[in-house]
mmCIF file of C-alpha atoms in Angstrom:
data_model
loop_
_atom_site.group_PDB
_atom_site.id
_atom_site.type_symbol
_atom_site.label_atom_id
_atom_site.label_comp_id
_atom_site.label_asym_id
_atom_site.label_seq_id
_atom_site.Cartn_x
_atom_site.Cartn_y
_atom_site.Cartn_z
ATOM 1 C CA MET A 1 0.000 0.000 0.000
ATOM 2 C CA ALA A 2 1.358 3.446 -0.900
ATOM 3 C CA LEU A 3 1.908 6.056 1.757
ATOM 4 C CA SER A 4 -0.940 8.465 2.280
ATOM 5 C CA ASN A 5 -0.467 11.997 0.955
ATOM 6 C CA SER A 6 0.215 13.294 4.461
ATOM 7 C CA GLN A 7 2.764 10.539 5.140
ATOM 8 C CA TYR A 8 4.506 11.074 1.805
ATOM 9 C CA ASN A 9 4.610 14.830 2.359
ATOM 10 C CA ALA A 10 6.059 14.311 5.850
ATOM 11 C CA VAL A 11 8.843 12.138 4.417
ATOM 12 C CA MET A 12 9.646 14.695 1.720
ATOM 13 C CA ARG A 13 9.647 17.532 4.263
ATOM 14 C CA GLY A 14 12.210 15.492 6.162
ATOM 15 C CA TYR A 15 14.430 15.418 3.097
ATOM 16 C CA GLU A 16 14.025 19.159 2.629
ATOM 17 C CA GLU A 17 14.997 19.715 6.265
ATOM 18 C CA ARG A 18 18.109 17.564 5.853
ATOM 19 C CA GLN A 19 19.121 19.537 2.785
ATOM 20 C CA ARG A 20 18.613 22.786 4.676
ATOM 21 C CA LEU A 21 20.715 21.617 7.617
ATOM 22 C CA GLN A 22 23.475 20.353 5.336
ATOM 23 C CA ARG A 23 23.562 23.665 3.444
ATOM 24 C CA ARG A 24 23.774 25.533 6.742
ATOM 25 C CA ALA A 25 26.622 23.267 7.881
ATOM 26 C CA MET A 26 28.448 23.807 4.585
ATOM 27 C CA GLU A 27 28.056 27.562 4.917
ATOM 28 C CA ALA A 28 29.469 27.420 8.457
ATOM 29 C CA ARG A 29 32.487 25.408 7.278
ATOM 30 C CA THR A 30 32.999 27.843 4.411
ATOM 31 C CA GLN A 31 33.011 30.855 6.726
ATOM 32 C CA GLU A 32 35.444 29.045 9.007
ATOM 33 C CA VAL A 33 37.842 28.508 6.087
ATOM 34 C CA TYR A 34 37.441 32.089 4.828
ATOM 35 C CA LYS A 35 38.335 33.404 8.265
ATOM 36 C CA LYS A 36 41.406 31.222 8.540
ATOM 37 C CA ILE A 37 42.508 31.374 4.882
ATOM 38 C CA PRO A 38 41.341 34.665 3.245
ATOM 39 C CA GLN A 39 43.056 33.679 -0.015
ATOM 40 C CA ILE A 40 40.469 30.955 -0.539
ATOM 41 C CA GLN A 41 37.645 33.494 -0.293
ATOM 42 C CA GLU A 42 39.357 35.508 -3.011
ATOM 43 C CA LEU A 43 39.728 32.386 -5.163
ATOM 44 C CA ASP A 44 36.002 31.637 -4.771
ATOM 45 C CA ARG A 45 35.247 35.228 -5.770
ATOM 46 C CA GLN A 46 37.341 34.808 -8.907
ATOM 47 C CA ILE A 47 35.627 31.494 -9.730
ATOM 48 C CA SER A 48 32.179 33.140 -9.511
ATOM 49 C CA SER A 49 33.343 36.184 -11.483
ATOM 50 C CA ARG A 50 34.831 34.156 -14.315
ATOM 51 C CA ALA A 51 31.773 31.909 -14.543
ATOM 52 C CA ALA A 52 29.548 34.984 -14.897
ATOM 53 C CA ASP A 53 31.910 36.465 -17.502
ATOM 54 C CA CYS A 54 31.839 33.179 -19.443
ATOM 55 C CA ALA A 55 28.030 33.248 -19.513
ATOM 56 C CA ARG A 56 28.069 36.756 -20.982
ATOM 57 C CA ARG A 57 30.608 35.760 -23.607
ATOM 58 C CA VAL A 58 28.622 32.669 -24.626
ATOM 59 C CA LEU A 59 25.529 34.813 -25.070
ATOM 60 C CA GLY A 60 27.655 37.140 -27.162
ATOM 61 C CA GLY A 61 28.600 34.308 -29.503
ATOM 62 C CA ASP A 62 32.067 33.375 -28.215
ATOM 63 C CA THR A 63 32.223 29.635 -28.996
ATOM 64 C CA LYS A 64 35.508 29.112 -27.127
ATOM 65 C CA ALA A 65 34.402 30.765 -23.880
ATOM 66 C CA ARG A 66 33.439 27.497 -22.169
ATOM 67 C CA GLU A 67 36.755 25.864 -23.019
ATOM 68 C CA HIS A 68 38.696 28.827 -21.622
ATOM 69 C CA LEU A 69 36.537 28.823 -18.483
ATOM 70 C CA LYS A 70 37.204 25.128 -17.934
ATOM 71 C CA GLU A 71 40.970 25.750 -18.006
ATOM 72 C CA ASP A 72 40.716 28.776 -15.687
ATOM 73 C CA LEU A 73 38.495 26.983 -13.175
ATOM 74 C CA ALA A 74 40.789 23.953 -13.084
ATOM 75 C CA ASP A 75 43.707 26.210 -12.189
ATOM 76 C CA LEU A 76 41.771 28.160 -9.514
ATOM 77 C CA LYS A 77 40.375 24.965 -7.933
ATOM 78 C CA GLU A 78 43.865 23.444 -7.826
ATOM 79 C CA GLN A 79 45.128 26.505 -5.964
ATOM 80 C CA LYS A 80 42.195 26.261 -3.562
ATOM 81 C CA LEU A 81 42.807 22.559 -2.926
ATOM 82 C CA THR A 82 46.508 23.189 -2.223
ATOM 83 C CA LEU A 83 45.664 25.871 0.361
ATOM 84 C CA LEU A 84 43.060 23.640 2.047
ATOM 85 C CA LYS A 85 45.466 20.722 2.368
ATOM 86 C CA ALA A 86 48.243 22.955 3.663
ATOM 87 C CA ALA A 87 45.911 24.153 6.436
ATOM 88 C CA GLY A 88 45.005 20.571 7.372
ATOM 89 C CA TYR A 89 41.510 20.474 5.848
ATOM 90 C CA PRO A 90 40.191 17.546 3.766
ATOM 91 C CA ALA A 91 39.662 18.259 0.067
ATOM 92 C CA ASP A 92 35.859 18.156 0.351
ATOM 93 C CA TYR A 93 35.616 20.260 3.526
ATOM 94 C CA MET A 94 33.763 23.106 1.783
ATOM 95 C CA GLU A 95 31.506 20.895 -0.307
ATOM 96 C CA LEU A 96 27.873 20.010 0.386
ATOM 97 C CA ARG A 97 27.478 16.725 2.229
ATOM 98 C CA TYR A 98 24.534 14.331 2.327
ATOM 99 C CA ASP A 99 23.000 11.965 4.856
ATOM 100 C CA CYS A 100 22.413 9.629 1.898
ATOM 101 C CA PRO A 101 24.961 10.133 -0.911
ATOM 102 C CA ASP A 102 23.058 7.741 -3.187
ATOM 103 C CA CYS A 103 20.076 10.084 -3.633
ATOM 104 C CA GLN A 104 21.728 13.253 -2.297
ATOM 105 C CA ASP A 105 18.886 13.586 0.232
ATOM 106 C CA THR A 106 16.150 13.800 -2.390
ATOM 107 C CA GLY A 107 14.573 10.386 -1.762
ATOM 108 C CA TYR A 108 15.028 9.315 -5.391
ATOM 109 C CA ALA A 109 17.993 7.777 -7.211
ATOM 110 C CA ASN A 110 18.039 6.826 -10.895
ATOM 111 C CA GLY A 111 14.355 7.675 -11.178
ATOM 112 C CA LYS A 112 13.375 5.254 -8.388
ATOM 113 C CA ARG A 113 12.735 5.564 -4.682
ATOM 114 C CA CYS A 114 16.009 5.362 -2.822
ATOM 115 C CA HIS A 115 16.718 2.672 -0.227
ATOM 116 C CA CYS A 116 16.648 5.390 2.449
ATOM 117 C CA PHE A 117 13.100 6.326 1.380
ATOM 118 C CA GLU A 118 12.028 2.685 1.574
ATOM 119 C CA ARG A 119 13.542 2.423 5.063
ATOM 120 C CA GLN A 120 11.476 5.394 6.196
ATOM 121 C CA ARG A 121 8.400 3.871 4.581
ATOM 122 C CA LEU A 122 9.034 0.660 6.509
ATOM 123 C CA ASN A 123 9.405 2.608 9.763
ATOM 124 C CA ILE A 124 6.043 4.300 9.112
ATOM 125 C CA LEU A 125 4.400 0.941 8.451
ATOM 126 C CA TYR A 126 5.758 -0.412 11.717
ATOM 127 C CA ALA A 127 4.642 2.649 13.675
ATOM 128 C CA GLN A 128 1.096 2.620 12.311
ATOM 129 C CA SER A 129 0.699 -1.155 12.770
ATOM 130 C CA ASN A 130 -0.126 -0.530 16.448
ATOM 131 C CA ILE A 131 2.163 -3.396 17.568
ATOM 132 C CA GLU A 132 5.658 -2.164 16.689
ATOM 133 C CA ALA A 133 7.172 -2.983 20.094
ATOM 134 C CA VAL A 134 5.440 -6.365 20.378
ATOM 135 C CA LEU A 135 6.828 -7.573 17.043
ATOM 136 C CA LYS A 136 10.392 -7.381 18.361
ATOM 137 C CA GLU A 137 9.601 -10.411 20.522
ATOM 138 C CA GLU A 138 6.638 -12.075 18.834
ATOM 139 C CA ASN A 139 7.886 -13.247 15.463
ATOM 140 C CA PHE A 140 8.856 -16.473 13.727
ATOM 141 C CA ASP A 141 12.454 -16.206 14.968
ATOM 142 C CA HIS A 142 11.243 -16.376 18.579
ATOM 143 C CA LEU A 143 8.623 -19.070 18.050
ATOM 144 C CA ARG A 144 9.156 -22.234 20.118
ATOM 145 C CA PHE A 145 7.475 -25.617 19.901
ATOM 146 C CA ASP A 146 8.619 -27.042 23.232
ATOM 147 C CA PHE A 147 5.519 -25.765 25.060
ATOM 148 C CA TYR A 148 3.296 -27.977 22.877
ATOM 149 C CA ASP A 149 2.712 -31.586 23.933
ATOM 150 C CA ASP A 150 4.422 -34.177 21.764
ATOM 151 C CA THR A 151 3.324 -37.311 23.606
ATOM 152 C CA GLU A 152 -0.400 -37.763 23.059
ATOM 153 C CA LYS A 153 -2.376 -37.420 19.853
ATOM 154 C CA VAL A 154 -5.273 -34.970 19.736
ATOM 155 C CA PRO A 155 -8.378 -37.010 18.799
ATOM 156 C CA GLN A 156 -9.641 -34.417 16.298
ATOM 157 C CA LEU A 157 -6.253 -34.311 14.562
ATOM 158 C CA GLY A 158 -4.744 -37.760 14.732
ATOM 159 C CA MET A 159 -1.422 -36.150 15.629
ATOM 160 C CA THR A 160 0.198 -34.476 18.622
ATOM 161 C CA GLU A 161 -0.185 -30.785 19.434
ATOM 162 C CA ARG A 162 3.426 -30.171 18.494
ATOM 163 C CA ALA A 163 3.230 -31.970 15.167
ATOM 164 C CA TYR A 164 0.071 -30.061 14.323
ATOM 165 C CA MET A 165 1.601 -26.707 15.284
ATOM 166 C CA GLU A 166 4.602 -27.413 13.073
ATOM 167 C CA VAL A 167 2.185 -27.831 10.162
ATOM 168 C CA VAL A 168 0.282 -24.656 11.111
ATOM 169 C CA VAL A 169 3.455 -22.588 11.449
ATOM 170 C CA ARG A 170 4.653 -23.789 8.057
ATOM 171 C CA GLN A 171 1.324 -22.739 6.549
ATOM 172 C CA CYS A 172 1.539 -19.337 8.254
ATOM 173 C CA ARG A 173 5.068 -18.780 6.967
ATOM 174 C CA GLU A 174 3.956 -19.605 3.435
ATOM 175 C CA PHE A 175 0.949 -17.324 3.792
ATOM 176 C CA ALA A 176 3.136 -14.413 4.946
ATOM 177 C CA GLN A 177 5.796 -14.984 2.293
ATOM 178 C CA GLN A 178 3.357 -15.408 -0.593
ATOM 179 C CA TYR A 179 0.562 -13.044 0.436
ATOM 180 C CA PRO A 180 -1.775 -12.408 -1.309
ATOM 181 C CA ASP A 181 -1.146 -15.307 -3.723
ATOM 182 C CA LYS A 182 -1.876 -17.953 -1.058
ATOM 183 C CA GLY A 183 -5.150 -16.340 -0.020
ATOM 184 C CA ASN A 184 -6.047 -13.094 1.709
ATOM 185 C CA SER A 185 -7.558 -13.965 5.066
ATOM 186 C CA ILE A 186 -7.267 -16.285 8.062
ATOM 187 C CA LEU A 187 -9.494 -17.051 11.040
ATOM 188 C CA PHE A 188 -7.654 -18.463 14.071
ATOM 189 C CA THR A 189 -9.913 -20.195 16.588
ATOM 190 C CA GLY A 190 -9.078 -21.836 19.896
ATOM 191 C CA GLY A 191 -8.971 -21.386 23.636
ATOM 192 C CA THR A 192 -7.044 -18.807 25.635
ATOM 193 C CA GLY A 193 -3.262 -18.921 25.335
ATOM 194 C CA VAL A 194 -2.932 -21.483 22.540
ATOM 195 C CA GLY A 195 -0.926 -19.139 20.291
ATOM 196 C CA LYS A 196 -3.492 -17.307 18.145
ATOM 197 C CA THR A 197 -2.196 -13.788 18.827
ATOM 198 C CA PHE A 198 1.440 -14.889 18.615
ATOM 199 C CA LEU A 199 0.896 -16.365 15.157
ATOM 200 C CA THR A 200 -0.926 -13.254 13.910
ATOM 201 C CA ASN A 201 2.009 -11.154 15.115
ATOM 202 C CA CYS A 202 4.480 -13.464 13.372
ATOM 203 C CA ILE A 203 2.587 -12.991 10.114
ATOM 204 C CA ALA A 204 2.295 -9.243 10.702
ATOM 205 C CA LYS A 205 6.072 -8.804 11.022
ATOM 206 C CA GLU A 206 6.757 -10.763 7.849
ATOM 207 C CA LEU A 207 4.234 -8.660 5.931
ATOM 208 C CA ILE A 208 5.529 -5.327 7.231
ATOM 209 C CA ASP A 209 9.089 -6.337 6.368
ATOM 210 C CA ARG A 210 7.796 -6.770 2.817
ATOM 211 C CA CYS A 211 6.444 -3.181 3.003
ATOM 212 C CA ILE A 212 2.849 -4.414 3.242
ATOM 213 C CA SER A 213 0.713 -2.178 5.432
ATOM 214 C CA VAL A 214 -0.724 -3.831 8.541
ATOM 215 C CA ILE A 215 -2.921 -2.513 11.312
ATOM 216 C CA TYR A 216 -3.621 -4.434 14.509
ATOM 217 C CA LEU A 217 -6.704 -3.747 16.625
ATOM 218 C CA SER A 218 -8.409 -5.619 19.398
ATOM 219 C CA SER A 219 -12.112 -6.131 18.705
ATOM 220 C CA ASN A 220 -12.907 -3.512 21.364
ATOM 221 C CA GLU A 221 -10.634 -0.967 19.667
ATOM 222 C CA LEU A 222 -12.103 -1.740 16.265
ATOM 223 C CA PHE A 223 -15.723 -1.197 17.275
ATOM 224 C CA GLU A 224 -14.842 1.860 19.339
ATOM 225 C CA ILE A 225 -13.448 3.503 16.196
ATOM 226 C CA PHE A 226 -16.546 2.498 14.241
ATOM 227 C CA SER A 227 -18.750 3.912 16.982
ATOM 228 C CA LYS A 228 -16.885 7.215 17.133
ATOM 229 C CA TYR A 229 -17.012 7.504 13.361
ATOM 230 C CA LYS A 230 -20.751 6.771 13.165
ATOM 231 C CA PHE A 231 -21.988 8.577 16.259
ATOM 232 C CA GLY A 232 -19.262 11.043 17.249
ATOM 233 C CA ARG A 233 -20.632 14.554 17.586
ATOM 234 C CA ASP A 234 -17.324 16.161 16.729
ATOM 235 C CA SER A 235 -15.710 15.423 13.406
ATOM 236 C CA GLU A 236 -12.326 14.119 14.497
ATOM 237 C CA GLU A 237 -9.883 13.947 11.621
ATOM 238 C CA ASP A 238 -7.856 11.141 13.208
ATOM 239 C CA VAL A 239 -11.005 9.018 13.705
ATOM 240 C CA GLU A 240 -12.003 9.479 10.060
ATOM 241 C CA GLU A 241 -8.476 8.606 8.940
ATOM 242 C CA SER A 242 -8.441 5.505 11.166
ATOM 243 C CA TYR A 243 -11.825 4.418 9.813
ATOM 244 C CA ARG A 244 -10.683 4.773 6.221
ATOM 245 C CA TYR A 245 -7.425 2.995 6.949
ATOM 246 C CA ILE A 246 -9.196 0.050 8.594
ATOM 247 C CA LEU A 247 -11.040 -0.547 5.344
ATOM 248 C CA ASP A 248 -8.112 0.087 3.025
ATOM 249 C CA CYS A 249 -4.905 -1.160 4.692
ATOM 250 C CA ASP A 250 -3.342 -4.226 3.076
ATOM 251 C CA MET A 251 -3.839 -6.398 6.151
ATOM 252 C CA LEU A 252 -6.221 -5.832 9.067
ATOM 253 C CA ILE A 253 -5.774 -7.890 12.227
ATOM 254 C CA ILE A 254 -8.771 -8.156 14.557
ATOM 255 C CA ASP A 255 -7.686 -9.765 17.824
ATOM 256 C CA ASP A 256 -9.967 -11.437 20.372
ATOM 257 C CA LEU A 257 -13.195 -11.119 18.421
ATOM 258 C CA GLY A 258 -16.049 -11.934 20.774
ATOM 259 C CA THR A 259 -14.663 -10.141 23.849
ATOM 260 C CA GLU A 260 -16.462 -6.898 22.958
ATOM 261 C CA LEU A 261 -19.965 -6.048 24.132
ATOM 262 C CA ASN A 262 -22.057 -7.393 21.276
ATOM 263 C CA ASN A 263 -25.200 -5.731 19.916
ATOM 264 C CA SER A 264 -26.868 -5.138 16.555
ATOM 265 C CA PHE A 265 -24.496 -2.268 15.765
ATOM 266 C CA VAL A 266 -21.416 -4.424 16.364
ATOM 267 C CA SER A 267 -22.790 -7.269 14.229
ATOM 268 C CA SER A 268 -23.689 -4.959 11.354
ATOM 269 C CA GLN A 269 -20.322 -3.188 11.444
ATOM 270 C CA LEU A 270 -18.430 -6.482 11.564
ATOM 271 C CA PHE A 271 -20.269 -7.669 8.467
ATOM 272 C CA TYR A 272 -19.651 -4.344 6.721
ATOM 273 C CA CYS A 273 -15.945 -4.425 7.567
ATOM 274 C CA ILE A 274 -15.480 -8.034 6.451
ATOM 275 C CA ASN A 275 -17.558 -7.610 3.311
ATOM 276 C CA GLU A 276 -15.975 -4.296 2.334
ATOM 277 C CA ARG A 277 -12.455 -5.625 2.674
ATOM 278 C CA ILE A 278 -13.332 -8.736 0.656
ATOM 279 C CA GLY A 279 -14.678 -6.460 -2.055
ATOM 280 C CA ARG A 280 -11.482 -4.411 -2.012
ATOM 281 C CA LYS A 281 -9.392 -7.612 -2.116
ATOM 282 C CA LYS A 282 -7.742 -6.739 1.193
ATOM 283 C CA GLY A 283 -6.623 -9.350 3.702
ATOM 284 C CA THR A 284 -7.935 -9.808 7.242
ATOM 285 C CA ILE A 285 -6.763 -12.011 10.092
ATOM 286 C CA ILE A 286 -9.216 -12.628 12.923
ATOM 287 C CA SER A 287 -8.465 -14.445 16.167
ATOM 288 C CA THR A 288 -11.251 -15.593 18.462
ATOM 289 C CA ASN A 289 -11.974 -17.938 21.348
ATOM 290 C CA LEU A 290 -15.365 -18.651 19.777
ATOM 291 C CA SER A 291 -16.139 -21.768 17.781
ATOM 292 C CA MET A 292 -17.791 -21.450 14.368
ATOM 293 C CA GLY A 293 -21.157 -22.282 15.955
ATOM 294 C CA MET A 294 -20.676 -19.640 18.622
ATOM 295 C CA LEU A 295 -19.655 -17.091 15.968
ATOM 296 C CA LYS A 296 -22.899 -17.778 14.146
ATOM 297 C CA ASP A 297 -24.942 -17.398 17.348
ATOM 298 C CA THR A 298 -23.062 -14.275 18.478
ATOM 299 C CA TYR A 299 -23.140 -12.358 15.208
ATOM 300 C CA SER A 300 -25.192 -13.613 12.260
ATOM 301 C CA ASP A 301 -25.423 -16.222 9.558
ATOM 302 C CA ARG A 302 -24.172 -13.797 6.925
ATOM 303 C CA VAL A 303 -21.041 -12.911 8.948
ATOM 304 C CA THR A 304 -20.214 -16.597 9.425
ATOM 305 C CA SER A 305 -20.997 -17.351 5.784
ATOM 306 C CA ARG A 306 -18.620 -14.646 4.513
ATOM 307 C CA ILE A 307 -15.862 -15.934 6.779
ATOM 308 C CA MET A 308 -16.368 -19.582 5.805
ATOM 309 C CA SER A 309 -16.425 -18.685 2.108
ATOM 310 C CA ASN A 310 -13.387 -16.410 2.058
ATOM 311 C CA TYR A 311 -11.137 -17.220 5.023
ATOM 312 C CA ARG A 312 -8.775 -20.066 5.768
ATOM 313 C CA VAL A 313 -10.013 -21.354 9.144
ATOM 314 C CA ILE A 314 -7.184 -22.604 11.380
ATOM 315 C CA PRO A 315 -8.238 -24.103 14.722
ATOM 316 C CA LEU A 316 -5.568 -24.270 17.456
ATOM 317 C CA TYR A 317 -5.503 -26.788 20.276
ATOM 318 C CA GLY A 318 -3.787 -27.318 23.596
ATOM 319 C CA ALA A 319 -3.415 -25.873 27.075
ATOM 320 C CA ASP A 320 -2.658 -22.257 27.938
ATOM 321 C CA ILE A 321 0.966 -21.716 26.852
ATOM 322 C CA ARG A 322 1.247 -18.525 28.881
ATOM 323 C CA MET A 323 0.505 -20.479 32.058
ATOM 324 C CA LYS A 324 3.181 -23.019 31.103
ATOM 325 C CA LYS A 325 5.715 -20.238 30.542
ATOM 326 C CA ARG A 326 4.929 -18.715 33.928
ATOM 327 C CA ALA A 327 5.354 -22.119 35.561
ATOM 328 C CA THR A 328 8.833 -22.537 34.071
ATOM 329 C CA ARG A 329 9.916 -19.210 35.577
ATOM 330 C CA LEU A 330 8.896 -20.249 39.127
#
């Protein structure tokens, strides 16, 4: 997803500010040199004067003016360089410097966005995901299987919890690496602490690292934004922007669906959100403690139908991993 106009403008203003600061720093270094070596100031004056004279001569039809200027400037610059070195300054001390030499602090190199621009874009995507700090710990690199039982087979699966989770994690990795080619949306179901949120965060980090925009919201946060947008008396620009972004970001994560206070408004907005994002071909990951039957009873047939028709449903099994982790620390 491209940056919004305001985000793009903020990035470009940052480049303009860097250029301004670098010009100011160059001017300060130049004045320092002029004060210490007045001859260099005179040489710079001669360089400017001869360049202006050359321009006048070219306009007057002198075809050899540029060639003569090139010879004169080479001689003056050599004198300048000799004086700088004699005073202990590096050859480029009076030149303009850049934070990123590749694009010269413009954001673009060879007609394409520079790597420094893409790094800033990635930072913005992380910041607006709503889980930037969490993703430093909850990602595929930190995922462990040793908290899943590998001794008894789960009747519904015909395999152990650990073996099943290894399959699920492999599927999630493929989904994140190949999104949206491997499907757009996932529904994680299962009890508390079985790894639903951890897996959504793992996927989120992989997507953001591919410069895919992600926003994470608990179900309570999601419906609070919808409520403020629909019923807020004051027109809050940030609420409107959040509402639009929920519908248009590349990947929306709704965590703990079913923990919010449910009513007809919540059910209708959930259907609208799911349906709208399907129509826009945008991905959604939902985690919930509710079974498919409970989802149907809590919301509506049409919500459940849209999920069943368009989402990959991944049930998770096992005991509360968070309780196991706490027990190991005791």
